CSV table of C-alpha atoms in Angstrom, one decimal:
chain,number,residue,atom,x,y,z
A,1,UNK,CA,0.0,0.0,0.2
A,2,UNK,CA,1.0,4.0,-0.4
A,3,UNK,CA,1.3,6.1,2.0
A,4,UNK,CA,1.4,10.0,2.5
A,5,UNK,CA,3.3,12.3,5.2
A,6,UNK,CA,0.2,13.9,6.9
A,7,UNK,CA,0.7,17.1,9.0
A,8,UNK,CA,-1.3,17.1,12.4
A,9,UNK,CA,-2.6,19.9,13.9
A,10,UNK,CA,-3.8,20.4,17.8
A,11,UNK,CA,-3.6,17.7,20.3
A,12,UNK,CA,-1.1,15.6,21.7
A,13,UNK,CA,0.3,14.9,17.9
A,14,UNK,CA,0.5,19.0,17.0
A,15,UNK,CA,3.6,19.5,14.9
A,16,UNK,CA,4.4,15.9,13.7
A,17,UNK,CA,4.1,14.4,10.5
A,18,UNK,CA,3.8,11.2,9.9
A,19,UNK,CA,2.9,8.6,7.0
A,20,UNK,CA,-0.6,7.6,6.7
A,21,UNK,CA,-1.5,5.0,4.3
A,22,UNK,CA,-4.3,6.3,1.2
A,23,UNK,CA,-6.7,4.3,-0.7
A,24,UNK,CA,-6.9,4.0,-4.0
A,25,UNK,CA,-7.4,7.7,-4.8
A,26,UNK,CA,-4.8,9.3,-2.9
A,27,UNK,CA,-6.9,10.4,-0.3
A,28,UNK,CA,-6.4,9.7,3.4
A,29,UNK,CA,-9.0,8.1,6.1
A,30,UNK,CA,-11.5,10.7,6.9
A,31,UNK,CA,-10.8,10.1,10.4
A,32,UNK,CA,-7.7,9.0,12.3
A,33,UNK,CA,-7.9,7.4,16.0
A,34,UNK,CA,-4.9,7.2,18.0
A,35,UNK,CA,-5.5,4.7,20.9
A,36,UNK,CA,-3.2,5.4,24.5
A,37,UNK,CA,-3.4,2.8,26.9
A,38,UNK,CA,-4.3,3.7,30.0
A,39,UNK,CA,-2.4,2.8,33.6
A,40,UNK,CA,-3.7,2.9,37.1
A,41,UNK,CA,-4.4,6.2,37.3
A,42,UNK,CA,-6.1,6.9,33.8
A,43,UNK,CA,-8.2,5.2,31.8
A,44,UNK,CA,-7.8,4.1,28.4
A,45,UNK,CA,-8.3,6.8,25.6
A,46,UNK,CA,-9.0,7.7,22.0
A,47,UNK,CA,-7.4,10.9,20.4
A,48,UNK,CA,-9.5,11.5,17.3
A,49,UNK,CA,-8.4,13.6,14.3
A,50,UNK,CA,-10.5,14.7,11.2
A,51,UNK,CA,-9.2,15.1,7.8
A,52,UNK,CA,-9.3,18.4,6.6
A,53,UNK,CA,-7.9,19.8,3.0
A,54,UNK,CA,-4.6,22.4,3.5
A,55,UNK,CA,-5.6,24.4,0.4
A,56,UNK,CA,-7.0,24.5,-2.7
A,57,UNK,CA,-6.4,24.6,-6.4
A,58,UNK,CA,-7.5,28.2,-7.8
A,59,UNK,CA,-9.1,26.9,-11.3
A,60,UNK,CA,-10.9,23.7,-10.2
A,61,UNK,CA,-11.0,24.4,-6.6
A,62,UNK,CA,-9.6,20.8,-5.8
A,63,UNK,CA,-8.1,20.0,-2.6
A,64,UNK,CA,-4.1,20.5,-2.7
A,65,UNK,CA,-3.2,18.8,0.2
A,66,UNK,CA,-4.5,17.1,3.5
A,67,UNK,CA,-3.9,17.7,7.5
A,68,UNK,CA,-5.6,16.1,10.3
A,69,UNK,CA,-7.1,18.4,13.1
A,70,UNK,CA,-7.6,17.3,16.4
A,71,UNK,CA,-11.3,16.7,17.7
A,72,UNK,CA,-11.3,17.1,21.4
A,73,UNK,CA,-15.1,16.4,21.6
A,74,UNK,CA,-15.1,12.8,19.8
A,75,UNK,CA,-12.8,11.4,22.0
A,76,UNK,CA,-14.3,8.3,23.6
């Protein structure tokens, strides 16, 4: 499978650029979930990132690139 280096904005992965597997169209998944195991004090957590376009082409308004933005309300 092919991967694309995708930046993350906000949350615990802020500023990181990670390789994300892309589908046959070259678009990363719409939601990226990061499971974090808990310990004795903290329960297990899941950080949720939503895919957003980073920009658009001028003529056809097609997405120019993708980034993931932290969604604090969607955590399980």
